[in-house]
N, CA, C and O atoms as a DFTB+ gen file, in Angstrom:
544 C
 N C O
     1  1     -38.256     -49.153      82.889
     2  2     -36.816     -49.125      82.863
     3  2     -36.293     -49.470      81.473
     4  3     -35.437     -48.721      81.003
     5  1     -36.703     -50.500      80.774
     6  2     -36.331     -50.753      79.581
     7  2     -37.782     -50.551      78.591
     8  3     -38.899     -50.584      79.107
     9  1     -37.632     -50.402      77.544
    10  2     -38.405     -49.772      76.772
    11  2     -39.067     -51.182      76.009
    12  3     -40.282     -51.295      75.845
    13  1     -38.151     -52.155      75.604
    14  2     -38.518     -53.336      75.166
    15  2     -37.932     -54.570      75.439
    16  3     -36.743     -54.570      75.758
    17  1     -38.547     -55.625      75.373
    18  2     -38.118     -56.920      75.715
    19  2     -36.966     -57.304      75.243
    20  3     -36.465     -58.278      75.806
    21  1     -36.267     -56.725      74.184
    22  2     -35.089     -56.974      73.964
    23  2     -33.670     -56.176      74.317
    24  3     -32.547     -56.302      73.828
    25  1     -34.050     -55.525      75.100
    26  2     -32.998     -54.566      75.224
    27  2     -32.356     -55.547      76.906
    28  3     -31.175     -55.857      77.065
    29  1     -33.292     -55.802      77.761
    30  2     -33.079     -56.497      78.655
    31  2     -32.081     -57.764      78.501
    32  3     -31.539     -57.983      79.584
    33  1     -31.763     -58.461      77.717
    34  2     -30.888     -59.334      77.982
    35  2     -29.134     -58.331      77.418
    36  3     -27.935     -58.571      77.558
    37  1     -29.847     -57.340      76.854
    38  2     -28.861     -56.577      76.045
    39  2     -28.108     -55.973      76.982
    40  3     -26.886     -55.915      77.119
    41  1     -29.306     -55.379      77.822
    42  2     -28.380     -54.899      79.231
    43  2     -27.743     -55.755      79.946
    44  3     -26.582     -55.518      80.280
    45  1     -28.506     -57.141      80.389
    46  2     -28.022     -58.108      81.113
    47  2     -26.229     -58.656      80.578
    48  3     -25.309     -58.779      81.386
    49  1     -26.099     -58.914      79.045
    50  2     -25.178     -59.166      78.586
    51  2     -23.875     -57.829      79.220
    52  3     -22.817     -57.982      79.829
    53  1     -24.448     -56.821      78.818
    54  2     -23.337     -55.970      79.655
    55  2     -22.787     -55.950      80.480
    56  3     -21.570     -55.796      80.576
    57  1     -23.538     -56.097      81.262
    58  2     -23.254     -56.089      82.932
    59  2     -22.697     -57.175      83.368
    60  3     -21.843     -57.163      84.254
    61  1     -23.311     -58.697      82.538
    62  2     -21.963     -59.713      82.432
    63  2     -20.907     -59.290      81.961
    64  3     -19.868     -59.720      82.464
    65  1     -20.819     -58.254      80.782
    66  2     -19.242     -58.548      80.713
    67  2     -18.431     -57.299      81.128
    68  3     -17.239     -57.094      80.898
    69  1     -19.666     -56.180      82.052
    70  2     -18.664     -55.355      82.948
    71  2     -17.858     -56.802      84.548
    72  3     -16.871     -56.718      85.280
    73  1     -18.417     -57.359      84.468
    74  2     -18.097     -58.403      85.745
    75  2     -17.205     -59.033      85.459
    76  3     -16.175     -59.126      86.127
    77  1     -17.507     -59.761      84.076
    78  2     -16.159     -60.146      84.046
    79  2     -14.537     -59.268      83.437
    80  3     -13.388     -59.704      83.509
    81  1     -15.000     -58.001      82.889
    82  2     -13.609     -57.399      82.508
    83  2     -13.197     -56.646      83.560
    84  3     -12.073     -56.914      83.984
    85  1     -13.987     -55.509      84.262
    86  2     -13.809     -54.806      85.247
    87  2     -13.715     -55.423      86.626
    88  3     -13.517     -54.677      87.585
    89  1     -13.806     -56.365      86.752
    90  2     -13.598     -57.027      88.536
    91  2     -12.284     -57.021      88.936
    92  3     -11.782     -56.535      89.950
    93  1     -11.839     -57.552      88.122
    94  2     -10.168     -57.833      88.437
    95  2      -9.578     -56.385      88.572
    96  3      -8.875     -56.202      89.565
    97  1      -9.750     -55.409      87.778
    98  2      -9.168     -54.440      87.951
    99  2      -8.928     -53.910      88.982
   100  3      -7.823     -53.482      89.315
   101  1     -10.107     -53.866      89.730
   102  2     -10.602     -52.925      90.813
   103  2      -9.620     -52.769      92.289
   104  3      -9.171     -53.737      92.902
   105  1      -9.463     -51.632      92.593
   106  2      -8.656     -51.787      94.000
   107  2      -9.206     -50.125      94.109
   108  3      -9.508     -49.187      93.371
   109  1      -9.091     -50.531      95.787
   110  2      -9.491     -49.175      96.197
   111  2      -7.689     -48.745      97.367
   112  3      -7.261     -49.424      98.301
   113  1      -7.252     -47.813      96.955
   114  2      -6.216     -47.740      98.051
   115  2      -6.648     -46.683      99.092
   116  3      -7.383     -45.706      98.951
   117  1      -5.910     -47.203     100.303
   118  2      -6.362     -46.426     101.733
   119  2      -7.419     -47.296     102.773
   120  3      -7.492     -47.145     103.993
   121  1      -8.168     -48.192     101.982
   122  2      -8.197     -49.396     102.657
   123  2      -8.306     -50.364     103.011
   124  3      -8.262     -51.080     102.010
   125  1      -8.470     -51.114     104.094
   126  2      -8.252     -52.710     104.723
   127  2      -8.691     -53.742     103.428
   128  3      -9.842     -53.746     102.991
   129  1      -7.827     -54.437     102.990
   130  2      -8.018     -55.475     101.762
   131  2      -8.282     -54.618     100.550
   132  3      -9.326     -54.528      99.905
   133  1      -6.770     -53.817     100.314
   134  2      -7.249     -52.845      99.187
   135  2      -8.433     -53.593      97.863
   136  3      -9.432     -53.084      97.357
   137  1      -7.719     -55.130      97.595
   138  2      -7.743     -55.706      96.764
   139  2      -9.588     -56.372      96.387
   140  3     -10.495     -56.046      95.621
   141  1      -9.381     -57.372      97.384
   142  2     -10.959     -57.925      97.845
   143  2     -12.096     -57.103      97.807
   144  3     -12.891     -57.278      96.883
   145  1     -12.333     -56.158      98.726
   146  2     -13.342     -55.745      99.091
   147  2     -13.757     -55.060      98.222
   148  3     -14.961     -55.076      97.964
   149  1     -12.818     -54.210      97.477
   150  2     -14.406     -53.140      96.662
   151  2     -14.706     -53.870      95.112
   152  3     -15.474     -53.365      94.293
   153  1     -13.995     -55.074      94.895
   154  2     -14.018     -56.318      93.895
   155  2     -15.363     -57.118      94.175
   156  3     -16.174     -57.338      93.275
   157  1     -15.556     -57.566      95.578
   158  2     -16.847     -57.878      95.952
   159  2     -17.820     -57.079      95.989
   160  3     -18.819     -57.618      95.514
   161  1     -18.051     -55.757      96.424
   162  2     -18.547     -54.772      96.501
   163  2     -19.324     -54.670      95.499
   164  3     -20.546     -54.804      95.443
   165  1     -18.187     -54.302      94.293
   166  2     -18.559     -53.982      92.564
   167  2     -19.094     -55.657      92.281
   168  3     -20.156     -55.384      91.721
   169  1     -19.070     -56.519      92.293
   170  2     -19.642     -57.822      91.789
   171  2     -21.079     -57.697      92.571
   172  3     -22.038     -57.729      91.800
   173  1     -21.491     -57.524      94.335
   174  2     -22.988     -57.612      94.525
   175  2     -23.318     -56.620      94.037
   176  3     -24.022     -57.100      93.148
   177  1     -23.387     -55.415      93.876
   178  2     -23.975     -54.487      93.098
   179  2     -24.463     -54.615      91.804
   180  3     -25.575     -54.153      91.550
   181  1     -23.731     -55.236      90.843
   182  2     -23.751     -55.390      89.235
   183  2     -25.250     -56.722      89.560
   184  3     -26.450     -56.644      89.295
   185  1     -24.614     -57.571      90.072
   186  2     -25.555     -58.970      90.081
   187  2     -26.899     -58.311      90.800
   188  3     -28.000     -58.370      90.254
   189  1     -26.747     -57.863      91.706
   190  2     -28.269     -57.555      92.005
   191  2     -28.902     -56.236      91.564
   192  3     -30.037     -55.943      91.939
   193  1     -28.143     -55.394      90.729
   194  2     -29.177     -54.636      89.381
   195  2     -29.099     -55.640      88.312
   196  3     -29.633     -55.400      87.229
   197  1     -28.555     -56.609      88.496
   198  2     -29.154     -57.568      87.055
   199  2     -30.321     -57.844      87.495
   200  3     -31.329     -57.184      87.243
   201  1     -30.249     -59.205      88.439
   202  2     -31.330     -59.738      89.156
   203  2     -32.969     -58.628      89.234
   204  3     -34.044     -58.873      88.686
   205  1     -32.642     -57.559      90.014
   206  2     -33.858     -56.516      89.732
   207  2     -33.754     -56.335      88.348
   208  3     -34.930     -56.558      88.062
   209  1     -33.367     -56.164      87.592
   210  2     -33.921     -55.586      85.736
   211  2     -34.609     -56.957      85.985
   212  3     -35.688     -56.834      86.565
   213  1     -34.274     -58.151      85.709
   214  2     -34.776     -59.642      85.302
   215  2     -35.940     -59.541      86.317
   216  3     -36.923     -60.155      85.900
   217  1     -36.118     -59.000      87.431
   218  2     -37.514     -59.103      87.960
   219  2     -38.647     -58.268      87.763
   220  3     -39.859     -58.458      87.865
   221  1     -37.696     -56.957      87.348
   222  2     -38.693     -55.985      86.733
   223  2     -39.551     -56.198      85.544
   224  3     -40.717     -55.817      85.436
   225  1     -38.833     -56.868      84.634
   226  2     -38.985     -57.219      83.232
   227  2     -38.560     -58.626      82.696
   228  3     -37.672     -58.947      81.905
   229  1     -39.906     -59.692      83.700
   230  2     -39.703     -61.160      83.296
   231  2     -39.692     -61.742      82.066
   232  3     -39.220     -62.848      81.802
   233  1     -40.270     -60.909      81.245
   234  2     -40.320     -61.193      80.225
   235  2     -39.187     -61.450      79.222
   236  3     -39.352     -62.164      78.233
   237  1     -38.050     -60.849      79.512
   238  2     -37.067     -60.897      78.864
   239  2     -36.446     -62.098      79.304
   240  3     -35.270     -61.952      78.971
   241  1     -36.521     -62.796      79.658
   242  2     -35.936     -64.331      79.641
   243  2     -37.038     -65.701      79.540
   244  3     -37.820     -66.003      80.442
   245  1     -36.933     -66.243      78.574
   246  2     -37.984     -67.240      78.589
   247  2     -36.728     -68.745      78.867
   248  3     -36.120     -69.366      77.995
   249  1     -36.696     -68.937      80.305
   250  2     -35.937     -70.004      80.847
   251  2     -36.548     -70.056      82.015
   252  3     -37.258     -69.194      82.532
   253  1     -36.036     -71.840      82.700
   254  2     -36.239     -72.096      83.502
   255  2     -35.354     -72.138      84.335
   256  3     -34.364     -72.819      84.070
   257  1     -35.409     -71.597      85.300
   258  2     -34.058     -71.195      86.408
   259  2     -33.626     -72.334      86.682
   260  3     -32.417     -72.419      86.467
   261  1     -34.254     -73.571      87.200
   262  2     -33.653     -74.968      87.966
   263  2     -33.816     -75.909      87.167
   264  3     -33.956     -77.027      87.663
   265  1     -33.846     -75.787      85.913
   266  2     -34.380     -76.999      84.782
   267  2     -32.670     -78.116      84.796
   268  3     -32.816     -79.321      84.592
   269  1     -31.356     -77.618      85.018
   270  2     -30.271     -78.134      84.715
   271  2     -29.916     -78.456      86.330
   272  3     -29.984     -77.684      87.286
   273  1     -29.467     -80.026      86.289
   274  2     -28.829     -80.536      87.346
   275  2     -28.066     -80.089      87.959
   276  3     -28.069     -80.328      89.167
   277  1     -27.128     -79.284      87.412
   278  2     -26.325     -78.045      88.255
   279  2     -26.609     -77.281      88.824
   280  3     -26.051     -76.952      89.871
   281  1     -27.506     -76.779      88.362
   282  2     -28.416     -75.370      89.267
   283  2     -29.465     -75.817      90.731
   284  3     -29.899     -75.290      91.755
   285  1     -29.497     -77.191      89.979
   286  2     -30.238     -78.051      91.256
   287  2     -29.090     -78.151      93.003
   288  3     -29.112     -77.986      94.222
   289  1     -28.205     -78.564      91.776
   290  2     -26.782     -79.038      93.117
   291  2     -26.259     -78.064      93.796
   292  3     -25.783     -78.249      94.916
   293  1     -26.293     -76.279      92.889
   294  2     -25.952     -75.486      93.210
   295  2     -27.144     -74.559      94.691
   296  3     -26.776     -73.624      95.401
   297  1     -28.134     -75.056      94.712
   298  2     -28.905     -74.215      95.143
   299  2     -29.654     -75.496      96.034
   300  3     -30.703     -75.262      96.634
   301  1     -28.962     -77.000      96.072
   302  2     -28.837     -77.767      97.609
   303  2     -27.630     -77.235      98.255
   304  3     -27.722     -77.018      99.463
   305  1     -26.532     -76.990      97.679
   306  2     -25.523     -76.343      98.451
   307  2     -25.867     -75.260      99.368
   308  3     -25.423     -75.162     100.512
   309  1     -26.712     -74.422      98.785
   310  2     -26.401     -72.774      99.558
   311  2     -27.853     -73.558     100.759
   312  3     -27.879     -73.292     101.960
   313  1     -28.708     -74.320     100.203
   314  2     -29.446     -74.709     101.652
   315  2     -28.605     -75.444     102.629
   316  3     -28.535     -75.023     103.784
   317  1     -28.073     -76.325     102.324
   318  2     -27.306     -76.743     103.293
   319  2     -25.825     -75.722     104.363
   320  3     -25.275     -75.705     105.464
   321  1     -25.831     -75.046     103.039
   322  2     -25.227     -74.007     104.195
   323  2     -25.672     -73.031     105.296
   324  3     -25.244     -72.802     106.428
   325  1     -26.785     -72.487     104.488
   326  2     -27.636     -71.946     105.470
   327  2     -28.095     -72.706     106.722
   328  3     -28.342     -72.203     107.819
   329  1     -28.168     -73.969     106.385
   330  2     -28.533     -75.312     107.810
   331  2     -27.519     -75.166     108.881
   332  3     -27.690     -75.185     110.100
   333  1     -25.892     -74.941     107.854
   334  2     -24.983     -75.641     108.661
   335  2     -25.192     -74.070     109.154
   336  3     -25.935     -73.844     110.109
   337  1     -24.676     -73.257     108.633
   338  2     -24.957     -71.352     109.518
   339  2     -25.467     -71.406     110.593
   340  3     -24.921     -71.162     111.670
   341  1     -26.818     -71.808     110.361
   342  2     -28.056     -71.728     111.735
   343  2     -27.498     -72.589     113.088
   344  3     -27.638     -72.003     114.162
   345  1     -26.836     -74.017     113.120
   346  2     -26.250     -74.640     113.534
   347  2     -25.027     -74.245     114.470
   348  3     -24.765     -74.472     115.651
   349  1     -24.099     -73.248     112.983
   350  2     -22.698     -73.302     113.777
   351  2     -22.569     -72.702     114.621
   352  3     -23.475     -72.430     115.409
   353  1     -21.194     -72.248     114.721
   354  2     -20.507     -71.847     115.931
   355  2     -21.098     -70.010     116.100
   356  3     -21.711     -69.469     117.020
   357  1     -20.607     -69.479     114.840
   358  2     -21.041     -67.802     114.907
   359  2     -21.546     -67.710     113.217
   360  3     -21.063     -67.978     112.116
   361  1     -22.679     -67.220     113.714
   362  2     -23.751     -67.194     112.164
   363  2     -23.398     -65.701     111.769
   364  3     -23.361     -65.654     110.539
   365  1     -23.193     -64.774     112.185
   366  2     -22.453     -63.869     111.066
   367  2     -21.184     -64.242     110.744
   368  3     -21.252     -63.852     109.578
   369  1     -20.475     -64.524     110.800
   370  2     -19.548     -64.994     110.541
   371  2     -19.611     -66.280     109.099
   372  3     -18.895     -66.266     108.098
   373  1     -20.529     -67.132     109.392
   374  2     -20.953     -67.952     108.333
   375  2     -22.136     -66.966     107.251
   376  3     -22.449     -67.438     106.158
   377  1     -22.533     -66.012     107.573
   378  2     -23.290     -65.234     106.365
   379  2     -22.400     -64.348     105.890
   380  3     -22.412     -64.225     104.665
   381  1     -21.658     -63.714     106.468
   382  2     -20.508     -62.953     105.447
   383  2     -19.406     -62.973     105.493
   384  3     -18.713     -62.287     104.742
   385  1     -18.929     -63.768     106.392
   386  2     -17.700     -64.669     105.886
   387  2     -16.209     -63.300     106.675
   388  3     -16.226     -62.611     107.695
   389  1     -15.326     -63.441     105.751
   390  2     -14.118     -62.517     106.629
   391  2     -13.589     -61.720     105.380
   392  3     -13.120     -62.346     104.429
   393  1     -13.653     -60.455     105.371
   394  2     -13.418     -59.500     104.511
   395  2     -11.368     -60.307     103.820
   396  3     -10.848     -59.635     102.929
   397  1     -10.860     -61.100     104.134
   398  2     -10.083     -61.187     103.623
   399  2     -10.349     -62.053     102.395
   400  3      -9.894     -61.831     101.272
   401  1     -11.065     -62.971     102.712
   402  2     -11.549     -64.027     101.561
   403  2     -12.706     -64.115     100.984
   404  3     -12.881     -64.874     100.031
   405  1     -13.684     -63.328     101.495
   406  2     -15.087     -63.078     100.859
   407  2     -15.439     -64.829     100.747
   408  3     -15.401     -65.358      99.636
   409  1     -15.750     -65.581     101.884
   410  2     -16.280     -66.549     101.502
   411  2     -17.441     -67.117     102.535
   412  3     -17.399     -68.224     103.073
   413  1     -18.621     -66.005     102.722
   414  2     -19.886     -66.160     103.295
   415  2     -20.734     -66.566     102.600
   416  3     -20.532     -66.836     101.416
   417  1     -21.925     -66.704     103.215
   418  2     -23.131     -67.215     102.144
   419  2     -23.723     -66.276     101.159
   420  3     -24.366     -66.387     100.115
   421  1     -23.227     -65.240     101.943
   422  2     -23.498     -63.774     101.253
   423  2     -23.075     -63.502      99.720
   424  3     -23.753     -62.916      98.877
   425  1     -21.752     -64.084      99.554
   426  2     -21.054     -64.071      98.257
   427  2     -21.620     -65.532      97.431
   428  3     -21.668     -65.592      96.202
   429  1     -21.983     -66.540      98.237
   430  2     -22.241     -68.036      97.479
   431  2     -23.700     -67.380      97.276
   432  3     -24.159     -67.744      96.193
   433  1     -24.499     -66.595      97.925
   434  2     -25.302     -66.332      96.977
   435  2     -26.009     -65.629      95.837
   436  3     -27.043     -65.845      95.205
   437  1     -24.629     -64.285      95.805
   438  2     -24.376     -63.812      94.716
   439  2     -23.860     -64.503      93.719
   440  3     -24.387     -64.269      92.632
   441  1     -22.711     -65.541      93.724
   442  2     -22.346     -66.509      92.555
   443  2     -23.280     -67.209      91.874
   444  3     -23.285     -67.528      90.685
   445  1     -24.192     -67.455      92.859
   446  2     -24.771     -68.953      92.482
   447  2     -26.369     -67.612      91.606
   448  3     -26.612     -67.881      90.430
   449  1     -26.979     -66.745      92.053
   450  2     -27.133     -65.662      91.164
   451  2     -26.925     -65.430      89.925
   452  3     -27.804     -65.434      89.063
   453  1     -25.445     -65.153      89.699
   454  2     -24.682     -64.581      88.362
   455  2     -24.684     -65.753      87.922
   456  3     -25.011     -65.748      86.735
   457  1     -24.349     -67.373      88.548
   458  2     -24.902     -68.541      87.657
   459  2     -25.830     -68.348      86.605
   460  3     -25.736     -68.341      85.378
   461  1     -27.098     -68.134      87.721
   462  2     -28.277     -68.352      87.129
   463  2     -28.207     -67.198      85.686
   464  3     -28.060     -67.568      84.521
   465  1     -28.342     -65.879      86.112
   466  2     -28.446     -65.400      85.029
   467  2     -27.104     -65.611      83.825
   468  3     -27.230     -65.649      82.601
   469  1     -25.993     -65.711      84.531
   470  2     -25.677     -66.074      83.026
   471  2     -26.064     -67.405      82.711
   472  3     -25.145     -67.859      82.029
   473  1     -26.564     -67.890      82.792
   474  2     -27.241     -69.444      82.041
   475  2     -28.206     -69.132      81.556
   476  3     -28.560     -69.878      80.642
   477  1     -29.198     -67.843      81.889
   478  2     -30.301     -67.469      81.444
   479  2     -29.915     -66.974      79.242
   480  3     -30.404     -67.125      78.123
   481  1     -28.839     -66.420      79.900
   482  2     -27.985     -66.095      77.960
   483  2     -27.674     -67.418      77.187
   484  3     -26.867     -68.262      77.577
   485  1     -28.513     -67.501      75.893
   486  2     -28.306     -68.579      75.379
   487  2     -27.547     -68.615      74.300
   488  3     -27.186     -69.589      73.639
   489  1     -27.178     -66.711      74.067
   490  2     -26.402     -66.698      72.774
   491  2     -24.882     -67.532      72.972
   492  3     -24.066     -67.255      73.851
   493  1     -24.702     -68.740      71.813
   494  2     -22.912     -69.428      71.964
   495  2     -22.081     -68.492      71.615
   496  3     -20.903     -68.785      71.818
   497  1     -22.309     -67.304      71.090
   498  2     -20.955     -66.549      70.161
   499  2     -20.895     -65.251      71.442
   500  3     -19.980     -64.448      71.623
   501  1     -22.057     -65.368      72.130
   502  2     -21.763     -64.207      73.744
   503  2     -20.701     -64.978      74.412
   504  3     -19.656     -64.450      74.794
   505  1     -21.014     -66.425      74.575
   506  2     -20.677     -67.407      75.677
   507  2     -19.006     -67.249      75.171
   508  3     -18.181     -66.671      75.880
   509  1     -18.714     -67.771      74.029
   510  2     -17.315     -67.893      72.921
   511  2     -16.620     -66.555      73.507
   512  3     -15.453     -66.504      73.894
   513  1     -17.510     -65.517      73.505
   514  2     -16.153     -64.131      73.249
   515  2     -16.068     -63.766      75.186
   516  3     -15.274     -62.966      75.681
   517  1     -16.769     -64.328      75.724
   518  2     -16.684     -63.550      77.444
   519  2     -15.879     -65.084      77.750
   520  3     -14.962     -64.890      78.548
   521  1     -15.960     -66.233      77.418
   522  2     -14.486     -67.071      78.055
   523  2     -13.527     -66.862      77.142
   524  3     -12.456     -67.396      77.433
   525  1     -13.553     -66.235      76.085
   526  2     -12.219     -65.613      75.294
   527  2     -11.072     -64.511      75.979
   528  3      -9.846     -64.415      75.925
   529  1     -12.336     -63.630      76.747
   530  2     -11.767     -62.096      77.185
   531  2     -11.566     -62.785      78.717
   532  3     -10.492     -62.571      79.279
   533  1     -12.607     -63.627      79.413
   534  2     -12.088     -64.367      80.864
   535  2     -10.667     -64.409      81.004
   536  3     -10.072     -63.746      81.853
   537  1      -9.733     -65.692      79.638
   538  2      -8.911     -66.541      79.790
   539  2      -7.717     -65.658      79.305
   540  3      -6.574     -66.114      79.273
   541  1      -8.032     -64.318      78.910
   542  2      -7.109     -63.586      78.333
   543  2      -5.808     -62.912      79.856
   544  3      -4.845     -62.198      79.575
């Protein structure tokens, strides 16, 4: 898929910052939650052809996924949700949540995902210009 080890974070960087410029845009009209849904849609798609390039081609990241206390806290969270899921009341419902708010485990574990890989980017002047274009 990629030709060399460096082109992979090159792609990866993209696709971060198709996520973050193009998400907001997005609306599909004609239907239910014009707004939400094809916003989520377009976000698991992007994150999990990141995720596959980064598995195809490990090589292109020399990091440790859980080395930072955050990523630790982030990824007791999504177990404990999955606990409380198995537990609750209606477990689809707790895995993908309600098309109005996108807030299943389904989406916490695409976030917590796009965490990881963007933490995997160590360039500061990537980090500088994508919360520049975020906050814009």
């Amino acid at each position: 898929m990629f030709s060399s080890a460096s082109q992979l974070p090159r792609a990866s960087s993209i696709g971060i910052w198709a996520v973050v410029l193009l998400t907001p845009l997005l609306f599909i009209p004609g239907i239910i939650h014009i707004y939400t849904v094809p916003k989520a849609v377009f976000f698991f798609v992007i994150v999990d052809l990141l995720a596959l390039a980064v598995i195809i081609r490990n090589s292109g990241f020399q990091y440790s996924w859980f080395k930072s206390p955050l990523a630790q806290l982030l990824a007791l969270q999504i177990i404990l949700m999955l606990l409380s899921a198995v537990f609750g009341e209606s477990l689809l419902r707790s895995i993908f949540g309600t098309s109005t708010r996108m807030t299943g485990i389904l989406m916490s574990l695409h976030l917590f995902l796009f965490f990881l890989l963007c933490s995997a980017l160590q360039a500061r002047d990537l980090w500088i210009s994508i919360l520049r274009a975020s906050l814009l």
